[in-house]
Amino acid sequence: MRMSLYCACLKGARLIGSPYKFHKKRIPTVSLTSAFHISAKNMTKARKFVLAKRFVGEPKESDLKLVEEELPPLRDKEILVEAEWLSVDPYMKPYSAWLPVGTTMLGGQVARVIESCNPDIKVGDRLMGYFGWRDKTVVDMRQSNNLPMPEKPYVLPDFEGLPASLGVGVLGMPGNTAYFGFLEICRPQPGEVVVVSGAAGAVGSLVGQIAKLKGCKVIGFAGTDDKVRWLKEELNFDEAFNYKTENPTLVLKQAAPEGVDCYFDNAGGELSSAILNRMNQGGRIAVCGSTSSYNAVNKLPAGGPASIDLQGVEDGRFHRKAMERSLAGRDQTKHKGKLKYRETVTEGFENMPKAFIGMLRGENTGKAVPSMADDAAVCRNTEPDCAADLKRSFECPICLVFMNAHIYQCRNGHSLCGPCRDKVADCPTCQEKYINVLK
């Protein structure tokens, strides 16, 4: 029995005097004592990560501490949610400098309602909110979140079979940032040259695809050869380069002799300085992040023509209205196959610091997503009740979705997911027939 349930039984009654009375009806003190004793024994416990010490240079796991707390009983209009998909993002490191030591680490999450005292919110609803790094949260839907996002939590719409994790990715803050940050600040025109740094990340990979849809020539910079291949072969970037092994100034002269019209900056540092020096007069720059300097002290980007429009990008600038306006459009675009995405999933709430540190190091491709969701082990491209051991999962070579069930194999052991198998007659790798179905 939760205390909130007990309190709900008392709703509407008036407590008068001592001993306890409800409209002249005497209630034995022992009954209240017993009830609260039972309630206290069954209080909901939550886990959360707090800032143990300030980040100096690259964050360390010891900078964050996993603690347990008892949640208060629900009051009127409040709900209890449990995290399913959490988010680790570059902004968290600089924003954490504002947090007092001992404060819950900030961040967004997709959470499921497990108890509700709000008639407008039902158990099973999914919410998006900036509740921080915690596995359970008591939420008052009338209150705004803390930094960095001023928006209130809100119920997610039906994603029509798409993973709920997209609420912290393509259909969440990163998608919102890419969509509005690029279109409103860079104002791309067909035929213009667009350069994206951090192009294989959650935001950059979407910006590049949107630029292609707008008819632009797109050049991306990423930190590994595998990411470069993904940008060129799967996302159809016109050019992509590994900035760690190639000279950005030289490759830009070759790839864009006409200069750069739009630059979406996720990196900062020396890479951005090289790109600035290739900007055309009247160019537009959207400054979204500075991953090169989050873990170190770098020189600020320098150079570029005098007449350029440079603006900072932050999701809070566009706020919830903008995201709701774009949500349906981006959902439809994804369904039409025009936008592709990848997720780097880290399983287990206790591994949040590892996911955070890995993201800052650039170890993720696409969105870095720590998972607590039951559907983390669900076959993403098939029935929602199809689950299997994640250790058997593989990435479908055509749609790039990680699968763990309804896997087709040809005679040579090449695998394909069910939906893609329905679109091809033979194995695209060796042209053999598919003979096995793993379930």
Short mmCIF file of C-alpha atoms in Angstrom, two decimals:
data_model
loop_
_atom_site.label_atom_id
_atom_site.label_comp_id
_atom_site.label_asym_id
_atom_site.label_seq_id
_atom_site.Cartn_x
_atom_site.Cartn_y
_atom_site.Cartn_z
CA MET A 1 0.00 0.00 0.00
CA ARG A 2 1.49 3.32 -1.09
CA MET A 3 0.96 6.36 1.10
CA SER A 4 -0.58 8.12 -1.89
CA LEU A 5 -3.31 5.47 -2.09
CA TYR A 6 -4.04 5.89 1.59
CA CYS A 7 -4.18 9.66 1.20
CA ALA A 8 -6.54 9.26 -1.73
CA CYS A 9 -8.95 7.44 0.57
CA LEU A 10 -9.00 10.52 2.82
CA LYS A 11 -9.61 12.96 -0.02
CA GLY A 12 -12.54 15.24 0.73
CA ALA A 13 -12.57 14.51 4.45
CA ARG A 14 -11.71 17.21 7.00
CA LEU A 15 -9.30 16.50 9.83
CA ILE A 16 -10.51 18.14 13.06
CA GLY A 17 -8.85 18.36 16.44
CA SER A 18 -7.26 15.55 18.42
CA PRO A 19 -7.86 12.64 18.52
CA TYR A 20 -8.62 12.43 14.77
CA LYS A 21 -12.18 13.14 13.63
CA PHE A 22 -13.82 13.24 10.24
CA HIS A 23 -16.98 15.29 10.49
CA LYS A 24 -17.54 14.19 14.08
CA LYS A 25 -16.66 10.58 13.30
CA ARG A 26 -13.86 9.38 15.57
CA ILE A 27 -10.98 7.52 13.89
CA PRO A 28 -8.74 5.42 16.16
CA THR A 29 -5.18 6.73 16.24
CA VAL A 30 -3.84 3.19 15.93
CA SER A 31 -5.42 2.84 12.46
CA LEU A 32 -3.55 5.89 11.17
CA THR A 33 -0.30 4.73 12.73
CA SER A 34 -0.64 1.28 11.17
CA ALA A 35 -1.51 2.70 7.79
CA PHE A 36 1.47 5.04 7.72
CA HIS A 37 3.72 2.25 8.96
CA ILE A 38 2.60 0.02 6.09
CA SER A 39 2.98 2.91 3.65
CA ALA A 40 6.50 3.73 4.80
CA LYS A 41 7.58 0.13 4.30
CA ASN A 42 6.39 0.28 0.70
CA MET A 43 7.63 3.72 -0.30
CA THR A 44 8.86 3.81 -3.89
CA LYS A 45 12.63 3.97 -4.14
CA ALA A 46 14.40 5.72 -7.00
CA ARG A 47 17.98 5.77 -8.21
CA LYS A 48 19.69 8.86 -9.52
CA PHE A 49 23.14 10.12 -10.46
CA VAL A 50 24.31 13.23 -8.64
CA LEU A 51 27.29 15.43 -9.43
CA ALA A 52 29.95 14.25 -6.97
CA LYS A 53 32.55 16.77 -8.11
CA ARG A 54 33.11 19.29 -10.87
CA PHE A 55 34.20 18.02 -14.27
CA VAL A 56 37.81 18.95 -14.96
CA GLY A 57 38.80 18.12 -18.52
CA GLU A 58 37.25 14.84 -19.63
CA PRO A 59 34.56 13.65 -17.19
CA LYS A 60 35.39 10.59 -15.09
CA GLU A 61 32.95 8.02 -13.76
CA SER A 62 33.97 9.04 -10.24
CA ASP A 63 32.65 12.56 -10.94
CA LEU A 64 29.14 11.12 -10.77
CA LYS A 65 27.66 9.15 -7.87
CA LEU A 66 24.74 6.72 -8.00
CA VAL A 67 22.47 7.21 -4.98
CA GLU A 68 19.08 5.96 -3.85
CA GLU A 69 16.21 8.01 -2.50
CA GLU A 70 12.65 7.49 -1.32
CA LEU A 71 10.03 9.29 -3.36
CA PRO A 72 7.24 11.23 -1.63
CA PRO A 73 3.63 10.09 -1.98
CA LEU A 74 1.73 11.41 -4.96
CA ARG A 75 -0.39 14.50 -4.47
CA ASP A 76 -3.29 15.70 -6.56
CA LYS A 77 -2.37 16.16 -10.25
CA GLU A 78 0.98 14.36 -9.82
CA ILE A 79 2.17 11.24 -11.62
CA LEU A 80 4.94 8.69 -11.10
CA VAL A 81 7.04 7.87 -14.16
CA GLU A 82 9.76 5.33 -14.86
CA ALA A 83 12.52 6.04 -17.37
CA GLU A 84 12.68 3.89 -20.50
CA TRP A 85 15.11 5.79 -22.73
CA LEU A 86 17.51 8.41 -21.44
CA SER A 87 19.66 10.88 -23.30
CA VAL A 88 23.30 11.89 -23.11
CA ASP A 89 24.12 15.02 -25.09
CA PRO A 90 27.11 17.35 -25.51
CA TYR A 91 25.38 20.31 -23.83
CA MET A 92 25.37 18.45 -20.50
CA LYS A 93 29.04 19.06 -19.78
CA PRO A 94 29.08 22.88 -20.05
CA TYR A 95 25.62 23.22 -18.47
CA SER A 96 26.68 21.08 -15.50
CA ALA A 97 29.06 23.87 -14.46
CA TRP A 98 25.97 25.71 -13.20
CA LEU A 99 24.90 22.84 -10.93
CA PRO A 100 25.87 22.71 -7.25
CA VAL A 101 27.77 19.57 -6.24
CA GLY A 102 25.23 17.01 -5.04
CA THR A 103 22.60 18.04 -7.59
CA THR A 104 20.96 15.45 -9.84
CA MET A 105 22.74 15.36 -13.20
CA LEU A 106 20.60 17.08 -15.82
CA GLY A 107 19.17 15.42 -18.91
CA GLY A 108 16.07 14.40 -20.81
CA GLN A 109 14.29 11.07 -20.98
CA VAL A 110 11.34 9.19 -22.38
CA ALA A 111 9.46 7.79 -19.40
CA ARG A 112 6.34 5.66 -18.94
CA VAL A 113 3.63 6.57 -16.43
CA ILE A 114 3.32 3.84 -13.79
CA GLU A 115 0.96 5.64 -11.36
CA SER A 116 -1.26 8.66 -11.81
CA CYS A 117 -3.24 11.07 -9.64
CA ASN A 118 -3.86 13.25 -12.69
CA PRO A 119 -7.13 12.58 -14.54
CA ASP A 120 -5.59 13.83 -17.79
CA ILE A 121 -2.68 11.37 -17.69
CA LYS A 122 -3.22 7.63 -17.67
CA VAL A 123 -0.97 4.77 -16.66
CA GLY A 124 0.97 3.60 -19.72
CA ASP A 125 1.30 7.05 -21.31
CA ARG A 126 4.80 8.02 -22.40
CA LEU A 127 6.22 11.39 -21.45
CA MET A 128 9.17 13.44 -22.59
CA GLY A 129 10.70 15.48 -19.81
CA TYR A 130 13.98 16.85 -18.50
CA PHE A 131 13.87 14.95 -15.22
CA GLY A 132 17.61 14.37 -15.02
CA TRP A 133 19.56 11.14 -14.64
CA ARG A 134 17.04 9.23 -12.56
CA ASP A 135 15.07 6.04 -13.05
CA LYS A 136 11.82 7.11 -11.33
CA THR A 137 10.38 10.59 -10.88
CA VAL A 138 7.33 12.20 -9.28
CA VAL A 139 6.12 14.73 -11.83
CA ASP A 140 3.78 17.69 -11.59
CA MET A 141 2.70 18.37 -15.16
CA ARG A 142 2.01 22.00 -14.28
CA GLN A 143 5.62 22.76 -13.43
CA SER A 144 8.43 23.52 -15.85
CA ASN A 145 11.70 21.66 -15.85
CA ASN A 146 14.97 22.95 -14.50
CA LEU A 147 17.83 23.98 -16.79
CA PRO A 148 18.57 23.72 -19.61
CA MET A 149 15.09 23.41 -21.09
CA PRO A 150 12.29 25.66 -19.82
CA GLU A 151 9.51 23.58 -21.31
CA LYS A 152 7.08 21.52 -19.27
CA PRO A 153 6.98 17.72 -19.65
CA TYR A 154 4.48 16.55 -22.23
CA VAL A 155 2.82 13.35 -23.39
CA LEU A 156 4.42 11.90 -26.52
CA PRO A 157 2.19 11.22 -29.52
CA ASP A 158 1.88 7.79 -31.08
CA PHE A 159 5.01 7.18 -33.16
CA GLU A 160 3.10 4.63 -35.27
CA GLY A 161 5.46 1.71 -34.74
CA LEU A 162 8.68 3.71 -34.59
CA PRO A 163 10.85 3.17 -31.48
CA ALA A 164 10.01 5.30 -28.44
CA SER A 165 13.72 6.11 -28.22
CA LEU A 166 13.22 8.55 -31.09
CA GLY A 167 11.61 10.83 -28.51
CA VAL A 168 15.12 11.75 -27.40
CA GLY A 169 16.49 11.58 -30.95
CA VAL A 170 15.06 12.27 -34.40
CA LEU A 171 11.63 13.19 -33.00
CA GLY A 172 13.00 15.00 -29.96
CA MET A 173 15.51 17.69 -29.06
CA PRO A 174 18.26 16.65 -31.55
CA GLY A 175 15.76 16.53 -34.41
CA ASN A 176 14.25 19.82 -33.35
CA THR A 177 17.70 21.42 -33.17
CA ALA A 178 18.70 20.10 -36.59
CA TYR A 179 15.45 20.99 -38.32
CA PHE A 180 14.92 24.52 -37.05
CA GLY A 181 18.53 25.41 -36.35
CA PHE A 182 19.52 24.63 -39.91
CA LEU A 183 16.49 25.93 -41.78
CA GLU A 184 15.98 29.14 -39.80
CA ILE A 185 19.61 30.16 -39.33
CA CYS A 186 21.32 28.81 -42.45
CA ARG A 187 18.36 29.44 -44.78
CA PRO A 188 19.72 27.03 -47.42
CA GLN A 189 19.05 27.53 -51.11
CA PRO A 190 19.28 24.88 -53.86
CA GLY A 191 22.80 24.57 -55.24
CA GLU A 192 24.51 26.11 -52.22
CA VAL A 193 27.44 24.41 -50.47
CA VAL A 194 26.69 23.24 -46.93
CA VAL A 195 29.40 21.97 -44.57
CA VAL A 196 28.55 20.04 -41.39
CA SER A 197 31.05 19.22 -38.65
CA GLY A 198 30.22 16.45 -36.21
CA ALA A 199 28.30 15.12 -39.19
CA ALA A 200 27.86 11.57 -37.88
CA GLY A 201 26.29 12.68 -34.60
CA ALA A 202 22.64 12.90 -33.64
CA VAL A 203 22.20 16.46 -34.94
CA GLY A 204 24.78 16.63 -37.72
CA SER A 205 23.55 13.49 -39.49
CA LEU A 206 20.05 14.97 -39.72
CA VAL A 207 21.28 18.40 -40.84
CA GLY A 208 23.17 16.83 -43.75
CA GLN A 209 20.12 14.88 -44.90
CA ILE A 210 17.85 17.91 -44.66
CA ALA A 211 20.38 19.91 -46.69
CA LYS A 212 20.32 17.23 -49.40
CA LEU A 213 16.51 17.35 -49.46
CA LYS A 214 16.84 21.11 -50.04
CA GLY A 215 19.03 20.52 -53.08
CA CYS A 216 22.34 21.56 -51.54
CA LYS A 217 25.82 20.18 -52.03
CA VAL A 218 26.72 18.66 -48.65
CA ILE A 219 30.20 18.09 -47.19
CA GLY A 220 30.59 16.41 -43.82
CA PHE A 221 33.43 16.00 -41.34
CA ALA A 222 33.57 13.12 -38.87
CA GLY A 223 36.17 11.45 -36.66
CA THR A 224 36.49 7.90 -38.04
CA ASP A 225 36.67 6.25 -41.44
CA ASP A 226 33.59 4.13 -40.62
CA LYS A 227 31.58 7.27 -39.95
CA VAL A 228 32.80 8.80 -43.20
CA ARG A 229 31.64 5.71 -45.10
CA TRP A 230 28.24 5.90 -43.42
CA LEU A 231 27.84 9.55 -44.41
CA LYS A 232 28.72 8.92 -48.05
CA GLU A 233 27.23 5.49 -48.67
CA GLU A 234 24.07 5.60 -46.56
CA LEU A 235 23.22 9.27 -46.01
CA ASN A 236 24.31 10.37 -49.51
CA PHE A 237 26.60 13.21 -48.48
CA ASP A 238 28.38 14.49 -51.58
CA GLU A 239 31.72 14.42 -49.76
CA ALA A 240 32.83 13.38 -46.29
CA PHE A 241 36.23 13.46 -44.63
CA ASN A 242 37.97 12.24 -41.51
CA TYR A 243 39.23 15.48 -39.96
CA LYS A 244 41.72 13.53 -37.84
CA THR A 245 43.58 12.09 -40.83
CA GLU A 246 43.01 14.70 -43.56
CA ASN A 247 43.77 18.40 -43.77
CA PRO A 248 40.41 20.24 -43.71
CA THR A 249 41.79 23.28 -45.54
CA LEU A 250 43.16 21.21 -48.42
CA VAL A 251 40.15 18.92 -48.82
CA LEU A 252 37.75 21.88 -48.75
CA LYS A 253 39.67 23.62 -51.53
CA GLN A 254 39.28 20.50 -53.63
CA ALA A 255 35.70 19.60 -52.67
CA ALA A 256 34.33 23.15 -52.64
CA PRO A 257 36.47 25.43 -54.84
CA GLU A 258 33.46 27.75 -55.05
CA GLY A 259 33.54 28.32 -51.28
CA VAL A 260 31.08 27.51 -48.49
CA ASP A 261 27.67 29.15 -48.17
CA CYS A 262 26.33 27.49 -45.02
CA TYR A 263 28.18 25.94 -42.09
CA PHE A 264 26.49 23.98 -39.31
CA ASP A 265 29.10 23.91 -36.56
CA ASN A 266 29.05 21.07 -34.04
CA ALA A 267 32.80 21.02 -33.42
CA GLY A 268 34.46 24.40 -32.95
CA GLY A 269 38.25 24.54 -32.62
CA GLU A 270 40.74 24.32 -35.47
CA LEU A 271 38.34 22.48 -37.78
CA SER A 272 35.86 25.36 -37.61
CA SER A 273 38.66 27.87 -38.18
CA ALA A 274 39.57 26.08 -41.42
CA ILE A 275 35.95 26.09 -42.57
CA LEU A 276 35.46 29.75 -41.65
CA ASN A 277 38.32 30.67 -43.94
CA ARG A 278 36.42 29.09 -46.85
CA MET A 279 33.13 30.93 -46.17
CA ASN A 280 31.68 33.07 -48.93
CA GLN A 281 30.53 36.65 -48.45
CA GLY A 282 27.00 36.56 -47.04
CA GLY A 283 27.51 33.06 -45.67
CA ARG A 284 25.45 31.76 -42.74
CA ILE A 285 26.80 29.86 -39.75
CA ALA A 286 24.74 28.00 -37.15
CA VAL A 287 26.87 27.38 -34.06
CA CYS A 288 25.36 24.36 -32.33
CA GLY A 289 28.24 22.94 -30.27
CA SER A 290 31.95 22.76 -29.65
CA THR A 291 32.78 19.10 -29.12
CA SER A 292 36.46 19.75 -29.75
CA SER A 293 36.67 21.90 -26.63
CA TYR A 294 34.30 20.16 -24.21
CA ASN A 295 37.13 18.05 -22.80
CA ALA A 296 40.00 20.47 -23.34
CA VAL A 297 40.86 24.14 -23.69
CA ASN A 298 41.11 25.12 -27.36
CA LYS A 299 41.58 28.35 -29.24
CA LEU A 300 38.38 29.92 -30.42
CA PRO A 301 37.66 29.60 -34.15
CA ALA A 302 39.09 32.51 -36.10
CA GLY A 303 38.92 33.78 -39.66
CA GLY A 304 36.25 34.11 -42.29
CA PRO A 305 34.87 37.04 -44.29
CA ALA A 306 33.55 40.15 -42.59
CA SER A 307 29.97 39.80 -43.84
CA ILE A 308 28.69 36.51 -42.47
CA ASP A 309 25.62 35.78 -40.36
CA LEU A 310 26.65 33.78 -37.30
CA GLN A 311 24.01 32.66 -34.78
CA GLY A 312 23.93 30.21 -31.91
CA VAL A 313 21.57 27.23 -31.90
CA GLU A 314 19.77 25.98 -28.83
CA ASP A 315 16.60 23.94 -28.59
CA GLY A 316 15.13 26.26 -25.98
CA ARG A 317 15.14 29.04 -28.56
CA PHE A 318 12.51 27.22 -30.60
CA HIS A 319 10.75 25.78 -27.57
CA ARG A 320 7.89 23.32 -27.48
CA LYS A 321 5.62 25.03 -30.03
CA ALA A 322 8.23 24.64 -32.72
CA MET A 323 8.80 20.98 -31.93
CA GLU A 324 5.10 20.15 -31.95
CA ARG A 325 4.76 21.94 -35.29
CA SER A 326 7.57 19.93 -36.82
CA LEU A 327 6.90 16.58 -35.13
CA ALA A 328 4.31 15.34 -37.58
CA GLY A 329 6.32 16.50 -40.58
CA ARG A 330 9.50 14.81 -39.44
CA ASP A 331 7.51 11.67 -38.56
CA GLN A 332 6.09 11.52 -42.09
CA THR A 333 9.51 12.13 -43.62
CA LYS A 334 10.95 9.24 -41.63
CA HIS A 335 8.09 6.98 -42.75
CA LYS A 336 8.80 7.90 -46.37
CA GLY A 337 12.39 6.76 -45.90
CA LYS A 338 13.86 10.20 -46.54
CA LEU A 339 15.58 10.52 -43.17
CA LYS A 340 17.80 7.77 -41.82
CA TYR A 341 19.09 7.48 -38.31
CA ARG A 342 21.34 5.40 -36.13
CA GLU A 343 21.36 4.85 -32.39
CA THR A 344 24.25 3.79 -30.19
CA VAL A 345 22.43 2.07 -27.32
CA THR A 346 24.00 1.54 -23.88
CA GLU A 347 22.07 -0.91 -21.72
CA GLY A 348 21.55 -0.33 -18.02
CA PHE A 349 20.95 2.76 -15.91
CA GLU A 350 24.17 2.15 -14.01
CA ASN A 351 26.10 2.66 -17.26
CA MET A 352 24.93 6.25 -17.81
CA PRO A 353 28.39 7.71 -17.03
CA LYS A 354 30.03 5.36 -19.55
CA ALA A 355 27.55 6.41 -22.24
CA PHE A 356 28.13 10.08 -21.42
CA ILE A 357 31.92 9.84 -21.53
CA GLY A 358 31.83 7.76 -24.73
CA MET A 359 29.57 10.32 -26.40
CA LEU A 360 31.96 13.16 -25.55
CA ARG A 361 34.82 11.09 -27.00
CA GLY A 362 32.87 10.63 -30.22
CA GLU A 363 32.42 6.88 -29.80
CA ASN A 364 28.77 7.01 -30.89
CA THR A 365 27.37 7.04 -34.39
CA GLY A 366 24.06 8.88 -34.49
CA LYS A 367 22.27 9.36 -31.18
CA ALA A 368 23.75 8.00 -27.96
CA VAL A 369 20.86 6.45 -26.02
CA PRO A 370 21.12 4.75 -22.60
CA SER A 371 18.27 2.27 -22.28
CA MET A 372 16.12 0.98 -19.46
CA ALA A 373 13.18 0.10 -21.68
CA ASP A 374 11.61 -3.33 -21.86
CA ASP A 375 11.41 -2.86 -25.63
CA ALA A 376 15.17 -2.45 -25.86
CA ALA A 377 15.17 -6.17 -26.62
CA VAL A 378 12.36 -5.94 -29.15
CA CYS A 379 12.77 -6.55 -32.85
CA ARG A 380 12.52 -2.96 -34.09
CA ASN A 381 11.18 -3.67 -37.57
CA THR A 382 8.52 -6.25 -36.78
CA GLU A 383 5.82 -7.05 -34.24
CA PRO A 384 6.07 -5.12 -30.93
CA ASP A 385 5.79 -8.36 -28.93
CA CYS A 386 8.69 -9.98 -30.72
CA ALA A 387 11.56 -10.10 -28.22
CA ALA A 388 14.81 -12.04 -28.03
CA ASP A 389 18.24 -11.96 -26.45
CA LEU A 390 20.03 -8.75 -27.42
CA LYS A 391 23.30 -10.67 -27.58
CA ARG A 392 21.99 -12.21 -30.81
CA SER A 393 21.21 -8.85 -32.39
CA PHE A 394 22.74 -7.68 -35.66
CA GLU A 395 22.45 -4.63 -37.88
CA CYS A 396 20.45 -5.16 -41.04
CA PRO A 397 22.74 -4.10 -43.92
CA ILE A 398 19.89 -2.46 -45.83
CA CYS A 399 17.81 -0.52 -43.28
CA LEU A 400 20.57 -0.32 -40.60
CA VAL A 401 18.13 -1.28 -37.82
CA PHE A 402 19.47 -3.56 -35.10
CA MET A 403 17.43 -6.77 -35.15
CA ASN A 404 17.19 -9.75 -32.86
CA ALA A 405 14.28 -11.70 -34.33
CA HIS A 406 12.69 -12.47 -37.73
CA ILE A 407 16.20 -12.65 -39.16
CA TYR A 408 16.60 -14.26 -42.58
CA GLN A 409 19.83 -16.00 -43.59
CA CYS A 410 21.07 -17.15 -46.99
CA ARG A 411 23.20 -20.26 -47.67
CA ASN A 412 26.36 -18.28 -46.94
CA GLY A 413 25.11 -16.95 -43.61
CA HIS A 414 24.38 -13.38 -44.69
CA SER A 415 21.50 -11.94 -42.66
CA LEU A 416 18.64 -9.59 -43.43
CA CYS A 417 15.63 -8.36 -41.45
CA GLY A 418 12.10 -9.48 -42.29
CA PRO A 419 10.76 -6.27 -43.86
CA CYS A 420 13.82 -5.89 -46.09
CA ARG A 421 13.62 -9.58 -47.04
CA ASP A 422 10.13 -8.92 -48.40
CA LYS A 423 11.59 -6.33 -50.78
CA VAL A 424 14.34 -8.45 -52.35
CA ALA A 425 14.29 -11.86 -54.01
CA ASP A 426 17.86 -12.94 -53.32
CA CYS A 427 20.67 -12.03 -50.96
CA PRO A 428 22.07 -8.65 -52.11
CA THR A 429 25.56 -9.74 -51.02
CA CYS A 430 25.95 -13.08 -52.81
CA GLN A 431 22.67 -13.52 -54.75
CA GLU A 432 21.89 -16.80 -52.95
CA LYS A 433 18.39 -17.74 -51.83
CA TYR A 434 17.29 -17.12 -48.25
CA ILE A 435 16.75 -20.45 -46.51
CA ASN A 436 16.66 -19.83 -42.73
CA VAL A 437 14.53 -17.73 -40.45
CA LEU A 438 15.89 -17.14 -36.95
CA LYS A 439 13.27 -16.41 -34.29
#
